[in-house]
Coordinates of N, CA and C and ligand atoms in Angstrom, one line a residue:
M11 N 2.6 -11.8 -20.6 CA 3.0 -11.1 -19.3 C 4.2 -10.2 -19.6
P12 N 4.1 -8.9 -19.3 CA 5.2 -8.0 -19.5 C 6.4 -8.3 -18.5
F13 N 7.6 -7.9 -18.9 CA 8.7 -8.0 -18.0 C 8.5 -6.9 -16.9
V14 N 9.1 -7.2 -15.8 CA 9.0 -6.2 -14.7 C 9.7 -4.9 -15.1
S15 N 10.7 -5.0 -16.0 CA 11.4 -3.8 -16.4 C 10.5 -2.8 -17.2
D16 N 9.4 -3.3 -17.7 CA 8.5 -2.5 -18.5 C 7.6 -1.6 -17.6
V17 N 7.7 -1.8 -16.3 CA 6.8 -1.0 -15.4 C 7.5 0.1 -14.7
A18 N 6.7 1.1 -14.3 CA 7.3 2.3 -13.6 C 6.6 2.5 -12.3
I19 N 7.4 2.8 -11.3 CA 6.9 3.2 -10.0 C 7.0 4.7 -9.8
Q20 N 5.8 5.3 -9.6 CA 5.7 6.7 -9.5 C 4.9 7.2 -8.3
E21 N 5.2 8.4 -7.8 CA 4.5 8.9 -6.7 C 3.0 9.0 -7.0
M22 N 2.1 8.5 -6.1 CA 0.7 8.6 -6.4 C 0.3 10.1 -6.3
Q23 N -0.5 10.4 -7.3 CA -1.1 11.8 -7.4 C -2.6 11.7 -7.2
I24 N -3.3 12.7 -6.8 CA -4.7 12.6 -6.6 C -5.4 12.4 -7.9
E25 N -4.8 12.8 -9.0 CA -5.4 12.5 -10.3 C -5.5 11.0 -10.6
D26 N -4.8 10.2 -9.8 CA -4.8 8.7 -10.0 C -6.0 8.1 -9.3
Y27 N -6.6 8.9 -8.4 CA -7.6 8.4 -7.5 C -8.6 7.4 -8.1
D28 N -9.3 7.9 -9.1 CA -10.4 7.1 -9.6 C -10.0 5.7 -10.1
E29 N -8.9 5.6 -10.8 CA -8.4 4.3 -11.2 C -7.9 3.5 -10.0
V30 N -7.2 4.1 -9.1 CA -6.7 3.4 -7.9 C -7.9 2.9 -7.1
Y31 N -8.9 3.7 -6.9 CA -10.1 3.3 -6.1 C -10.8 2.1 -6.7
K32 N -10.8 2.1 -8.1 CA -11.4 1.0 -8.8 C -10.6 -0.3 -8.5
L33 N -9.3 -0.2 -8.6 CA -8.5 -1.3 -8.3 C -8.7 -1.8 -6.9
W34 N -8.7 -0.9 -5.9 CA -8.9 -1.3 -4.5 C -10.2 -2.1 -4.4
S35 N -11.3 -1.5 -5.0 CA -12.6 -2.0 -4.9 C -12.7 -3.4 -5.5
N36 N -11.9 -3.7 -6.5 CA -12.0 -5.0 -7.2 C -11.0 -6.0 -6.5
T37 N -10.3 -5.6 -5.4 CA -9.4 -6.5 -4.8 C -9.9 -7.1 -3.5
P38 N -10.1 -8.5 -3.5 CA -10.6 -9.1 -2.3 C -9.5 -8.9 -1.2
G39 N -9.9 -8.7 0.0 CA -8.9 -8.5 1.1 C -8.7 -7.1 1.5
M40 N -9.1 -6.1 0.6 CA -9.0 -4.7 0.9 C -10.1 -4.3 1.8
G41 N -9.8 -3.6 2.9 CA -10.8 -3.0 3.8 C -11.0 -1.6 3.5
L42 N -12.0 -1.2 2.8 CA -12.3 0.2 2.4 C -13.3 0.8 3.3
S43 N -13.2 2.1 3.5 CA -14.1 2.8 4.4 C -14.2 4.3 4.0
D44 N -14.9 5.1 4.8 CA -15.0 6.5 4.6 C -13.6 7.2 4.4
A45 N -12.6 6.6 5.1 CA -11.3 7.2 5.1 C -10.7 7.1 3.6
D46 N -11.3 6.3 2.8 CA -10.8 6.2 1.4 C -11.5 7.1 0.4
K47 N -12.4 7.9 0.9 CA -13.1 8.9 0.0 C -12.0 9.8 -0.6
K48 N -12.4 10.3 -1.8 CA -11.4 11.2 -2.5 C -10.8 12.3 -1.6
E49 N -11.7 13.0 -0.9 CA -11.2 14.2 -0.2 C -10.2 13.7 0.9
N50 N -10.5 12.6 1.5 CA -9.6 12.1 2.6 C -8.3 11.6 2.1
I51 N -8.3 10.9 0.9 CA -7.1 10.5 0.3 C -6.2 11.7 -0.1
Q52 N -6.9 12.7 -0.6 CA -6.2 14.0 -1.0 C -5.5 14.6 0.2
K53 N -6.2 14.6 1.3 CA -5.5 15.1 2.6 C -4.4 14.2 3.0
F54 N -4.6 12.9 2.9 CA -3.5 12.0 3.3 C -2.3 12.2 2.4
L55 N -2.5 12.3 1.1 CA -1.3 12.5 0.2 C -0.6 13.8 0.5
L56 N -1.4 14.9 0.8 CA -0.7 16.1 1.1 C 0.1 16.1 2.4
R57 N -0.5 15.4 3.4 CA 0.2 15.3 4.7 C 1.4 14.3 4.6
N58 N 1.5 13.5 3.6 CA 2.5 12.4 3.5 C 3.1 12.5 2.2
K59 N 3.7 13.6 1.8 CA 4.2 13.7 0.4 C 5.3 12.8 0.1
G60 N 5.3 12.2 -1.0 CA 6.4 11.3 -1.5 C 6.4 9.9 -0.9
L61 N 5.4 9.5 -0.2 CA 5.4 8.2 0.5 C 4.5 7.2 -0.2
S62 N 3.5 7.6 -1.0 CA 2.6 6.6 -1.6 C 2.9 6.5 -3.1
Y63 N 2.7 5.3 -3.6 CA 3.2 5.1 -5.0 C 2.2 4.3 -5.8
V64 N 2.2 4.5 -7.1 CA 1.5 3.6 -8.0 C 2.5 2.9 -8.9
C65 N 2.2 1.8 -9.4 CA 3.0 1.1 -10.4 C 2.2 1.1 -11.7
R66 N 2.9 1.6 -12.8 CA 2.2 1.7 -14.1 C 2.8 0.8 -15.1
H67 N 1.9 0.2 -15.9 CA 2.4 -0.5 -17.1 C 1.7 0.2 -18.3
G68 N 2.5 0.9 -19.1 CA 1.9 1.8 -20.0 C 1.1 2.9 -19.3
D69 N -0.1 3.1 -19.7 CA -0.9 4.1 -18.9 C -1.9 3.4 -17.9
R70 N -1.7 2.1 -17.7 CA -2.6 1.4 -16.7 C -1.9 1.3 -15.3
I71 N -2.7 1.6 -14.3 CA -2.1 1.5 -13.0 C -2.3 0.0 -12.6
I72 N -1.2 -0.7 -12.2 CA -1.3 -2.1 -11.9 C -0.9 -2.4 -10.5
G73 N -0.5 -1.4 -9.7 CA -0.2 -1.6 -8.3 C -0.2 -0.4 -7.5
T74 N -0.5 -0.5 -6.2 CA -0.5 0.7 -5.3 C 0.1 0.4 -4.0
V75 N 0.6 1.4 -3.3 CA 0.9 1.4 -1.9 C 0.6 2.8 -1.3
L76 N -0.2 2.8 -0.2 CA -0.4 4.0 0.5 C 0.5 4.0 1.7
C77 N 1.2 5.1 2.0 CA 2.1 5.1 3.2 C 2.1 6.4 3.8
G78 N 2.1 6.5 5.1 CA 2.2 7.7 5.8 C 3.0 7.6 7.1
H79 N 3.2 8.7 7.8 CA 3.8 8.6 9.2 C 3.3 9.7 10.0
D80 N 3.4 9.5 11.3 CA 2.9 10.6 12.3 C 4.1 11.3 13.0
G81 N 5.3 11.1 12.4 CA 6.4 11.7 13.0 C 7.2 10.7 13.9
R82 N 6.6 9.6 14.3 CA 7.2 8.6 15.1 C 7.3 7.3 14.3
R83 N 6.2 6.8 13.8 CA 6.1 5.5 13.2 C 5.4 5.6 11.8
G84 N 5.8 4.7 10.9 CA 5.2 4.7 9.6 C 4.0 3.7 9.6
H85 N 3.1 3.9 8.7 CA 2.0 3.0 8.5 C 1.7 2.8 7.0
I86 N 1.6 1.5 6.7 CA 1.3 1.2 5.3 C -0.1 0.6 5.1
Y87 N -0.8 1.0 4.0 CA -2.1 0.6 3.7 C -2.2 0.2 2.2
H88 N -3.2 -0.6 1.9 CA -3.7 -0.8 0.6 C -2.6 -1.2 -0.4
V89 N -1.8 -2.1 -0.1 CA -0.9 -2.7 -1.1 C -1.6 -3.6 -2.0
T90 N -1.7 -3.3 -3.2 CA -2.4 -4.1 -4.2 C -1.7 -4.2 -5.5
V91 N -1.7 -5.4 -6.1 CA -1.2 -5.6 -7.4 C -2.3 -6.3 -8.2
V92 N -2.5 -5.8 -9.4 CA -3.5 -6.5 -10.3 C -3.1 -7.9 -10.5
E93 N -4.2 -8.8 -10.5 CA -3.9 -10.2 -10.4 C -2.9 -10.8 -11.5
E94 N -3.1 -10.4 -12.7 CA -2.2 -10.9 -13.7 C -0.8 -10.4 -13.7
Y95 N -0.5 -9.5 -12.8 CA 0.9 -9.0 -12.6 C 1.5 -9.5 -11.3
R96 N 0.8 -10.3 -10.6 CA 1.4 -10.7 -9.3 C 2.5 -11.7 -9.5
G97 N 3.3 -11.9 -8.4 CA 4.4 -12.9 -8.4 C 5.6 -12.4 -9.2
K98 N 5.7 -11.1 -9.5 CA 6.8 -10.6 -10.3 C 7.7 -9.6 -9.5
G99 N 7.4 -9.5 -8.2 CA 8.2 -8.6 -7.4 C 7.7 -7.2 -7.3
I100 N 6.5 -6.9 -7.9 CA 6.0 -5.6 -8.0 C 5.5 -5.1 -6.6
G101 N 4.8 -6.0 -5.9 CA 4.4 -5.6 -4.5 C 5.6 -5.3 -3.6
R102 N 6.6 -6.2 -3.7 CA 7.8 -6.0 -2.9 C 8.4 -4.6 -3.2
R103 N 8.5 -4.3 -4.5 CA 9.2 -3.0 -4.9 C 8.4 -1.8 -4.5
L104 N 7.1 -1.9 -4.6 CA 6.2 -0.8 -4.1 C 6.5 -0.5 -2.6
V105 N 6.5 -1.6 -1.8 CA 6.6 -1.4 -0.4 C 8.0 -0.9 0.0
E106 N 9.0 -1.5 -0.7 CA 10.4 -1.1 -0.5 C 10.6 0.4 -0.8
T107 N 9.9 0.9 -1.8 CA 10.0 2.3 -2.2 C 9.5 3.2 -1.1
S108 N 8.3 2.8 -0.5 CA 7.8 3.6 0.6 C 8.7 3.5 1.8
L109 N 9.2 2.3 2.1 CA 10.1 2.2 3.3 C 11.4 3.0 3.2
E110 N 11.9 3.0 2.0 CA 13.2 3.8 1.8 C 12.9 5.3 2.1
K111 N 11.7 5.8 1.6 CA 11.3 7.2 1.8 C 11.1 7.4 3.3
L112 N 10.4 6.5 4.0 CA 10.2 6.6 5.4 C 11.6 6.8 6.1
K113 N 12.5 5.9 5.7 CA 13.8 5.9 6.4 C 14.5 7.2 6.1
S114 N 14.4 7.8 4.9 CA 15.0 9.0 4.6 C 14.5 10.2 5.5
E115 N 13.3 10.0 6.0 CA 12.6 11.0 6.9 C 12.9 10.7 8.4
G116 N 13.7 9.7 8.6 CA 14.1 9.4 10.0 C 13.1 8.5 10.8
I117 N 12.2 7.8 10.0 CA 11.3 6.9 10.6 C 11.9 5.5 10.5
N118 N 12.0 4.8 11.7 CA 12.7 3.5 11.6 C 11.9 2.3 11.9
K119 N 10.6 2.5 12.0 CA 9.7 1.4 12.2 C 8.4 1.7 11.5
C120 N 7.8 0.6 10.9 CA 6.5 0.8 10.2 C 5.6 -0.3 10.6
H121 N 4.3 0.0 10.6 CA 3.3 -1.0 11.0 C 2.3 -1.1 9.8
L122 N 1.5 -2.2 9.9 CA 0.4 -2.4 9.0 C -0.6 -3.3 9.6
V123 N -1.8 -3.3 9.1 CA -2.9 -4.2 9.5 C -3.3 -5.0 8.4
V124 N -3.5 -6.3 8.6 CA -4.0 -7.2 7.5 C -5.0 -8.1 8.2
F125 N -6.1 -8.3 7.4 CA -7.1 -9.2 7.9 C -6.6 -10.6 8.2
A126 N -6.9 -11.2 9.3 CA -6.4 -12.5 9.7 C -6.7 -13.6 8.6
D127 N -7.8 -13.4 7.9 CA -8.2 -14.5 6.9 C -7.7 -14.2 5.5
N128 N -6.8 -13.2 5.4 CA -6.3 -12.9 4.1 C -5.0 -13.7 3.9
A129 N -5.1 -14.9 3.3 CA -4.0 -15.8 3.2 C -2.9 -15.2 2.3
V130 N -3.3 -14.6 1.2 CA -2.3 -14.1 0.2 C -1.5 -13.0 0.9
G131 N -2.3 -12.0 1.5 CA -1.6 -10.9 2.1 C -0.7 -11.3 3.2
N132 N -1.2 -12.2 4.1 CA -0.3 -12.7 5.2 C 0.9 -13.4 4.7
A133 N 0.8 -14.2 3.6 CA 2.0 -14.9 3.0 C 3.0 -13.8 2.5
F134 N 2.4 -12.8 1.9 CA 3.3 -11.7 1.3 C 4.1 -11.0 2.4
W135 N 3.4 -10.6 3.5 CA 4.1 -9.9 4.5 C 5.1 -10.8 5.2
A136 N 4.7 -12.0 5.5 CA 5.7 -13.0 6.2 C 6.9 -13.2 5.3
S137 N 6.8 -13.3 4.0 CA 8.0 -13.6 3.2 C 8.7 -12.4 2.8
T138 N 8.3 -11.2 3.1 CA 9.0 -10.0 2.8 C 9.6 -9.3 4.1
G139 N 9.8 -10.1 5.1 CA 10.5 -9.6 6.3 C 9.8 -8.9 7.4
W140 N 8.5 -9.0 7.4 CA 7.7 -8.4 8.4 C 7.4 -9.4 9.5
D141 N 7.4 -8.9 10.8 CA 7.1 -9.7 11.9 C 5.7 -9.6 12.3
K142 N 5.0 -10.8 12.4 CA 3.6 -10.9 12.8 C 3.6 -10.8 14.3
R143 N 3.0 -9.7 14.9 CA 3.0 -9.5 16.3 C 2.0 -10.4 17.0
K144 N 2.5 -11.0 18.0 CA 1.6 -11.9 18.8 C 1.3 -11.3 20.2
D145 N 1.9 -10.1 20.4 CA 1.9 -9.5 21.7 C 1.0 -8.3 21.8
I146 N 0.3 -8.0 20.7 CA -0.6 -6.8 20.7 C -1.9 -7.0 20.1
F147 N -2.9 -6.3 20.5 CA -4.2 -6.2 19.8 C -4.4 -4.8 19.2
I148 N -5.2 -4.7 18.2 CA -5.5 -3.4 17.7 C -6.9 -3.0 18.3
Y149 N -7.0 -1.8 18.9 CA -8.2 -1.3 19.4 C -8.7 -0.2 18.5
S150 N -9.9 -0.1 18.1 CA -10.4 0.9 17.3 C -11.7 1.5 17.8
K151 N -11.9 2.8 17.5 CA -13.2 3.5 18.0 C -13.6 4.5 16.9
S152 N -14.9 4.4 16.5 CA -15.4 5.4 15.6 C -15.7 6.7 16.4
I153 N -15.3 7.9 15.9 CA -15.6 9.1 16.7 C -16.3 10.1 15.7
Ligands
LIG206 C1 -0.1 -9.2 -1.7 C2 0.2 -8.7 -3.1 C3 0.2 -7.1 -3.0 C4 1.6 -9.2 -3.5 O1 1.9 -8.6 -4.7 P1 3.0 -9.3 -5.7 O2 3.5 -8.3 -6.6 O3 2.4 -10.6 -6.2 O4 4.1 -9.7 -4.6 P2 5.7 -10.0 -5.0 O5 5.8 -10.7 -6.3 O6 6.5 -8.8 -4.7 O7 6.0 -11.1 -3.8 C5 6.9 -10.9 -2.8 C6 7.0 -12.1 -1.9 O8 5.7 -12.4 -1.3 C7 5.4 -13.8 -1.4 N1 4.1 -14.0 -2.0 C8 3.5 -13.2 -2.8 N2 2.3 -13.7 -3.1 C9 2.2 -14.9 -2.5 C10 1.2 -15.9 -2.5 N3 0.0 -15.8 -3.2 N4 1.4 -17.0 -1.8 C11 2.6 -17.2 -1.1 N5 3.6 -16.2 -1.1 C12 3.4 -15.1 -1.8 C13 6.4 -14.5 -2.4 O9 7.1 -15.4 -1.6 C14 7.3 -13.3 -2.8 O10 8.7 -13.6 -2.5 P3 9.6 -14.3 -3.6 O11 9.0 -14.0 -4.9 O12 11.0 -13.8 -3.4 O13 9.5 -15.7 -3.2 C15 -0.9 -9.2 -4.1 O14 -1.0 -10.6 -4.0 C16 -2.2 -8.6 -3.9 O15 -2.5 -7.5 -4.4 N6 -3.1 -9.2 -3.1 C17 -4.4 -8.7 -2.8 C18 -4.4 -7.5 -1.9 C19 -3.7 -7.8 -0.5 O16 -4.0 -8.8 0.1 N7 -2.8 -6.9 -0.1 C20 -2.1 -7.1 1.2 C21 -2.9 -6.9 2.4 S1 -2.9 -5.2 3.0

């Protein structure tokens, strides 16, 4: 297992898409949809410059975070770390990198959605300082 200092966190580029999508697809707990098609991710990255990151070890992508905001609140999606690299602080560093950038753009709150039955994901968010809301439901509509 490499040391964490051997890895680099870099802004996600659309050229990373194929490798990133493969990682998302191979990660249990990821909810993927039409919104994750290449053209939609390209639009997302353009609208939200400097907010989404990959973590590389050598030339392999081993972690991802997608982050955007609407001018009021931030939203984080698809935080993933390749299984053999987990537990080394990479997930935390990816999320902190996006949050720092949000803050620098004047956004002071961020939300995310996690499946209720994703035990690993829920443990991660709970132990990295996120509040699990008990007072709200998410409503969704396909249009
Ligand atoms: C969730 C995930 C991104 C965490 O990545 P990671 O690099 O292993 O996380 P970190 O090493 O930065 O862990 C940060 C904290 O989360 C907690 N944590 C991480 N994985 C955990 C686990 N399996 N069980 C309990 N706590 C866990 C740890 O307490 C850790 O804090 P500490 O090391 O100071 O004690 C990774 O497990 C993953 O890719 N899971 C599948 C995808 C997923 O569920 N994503 C989140 C839902 S959107």
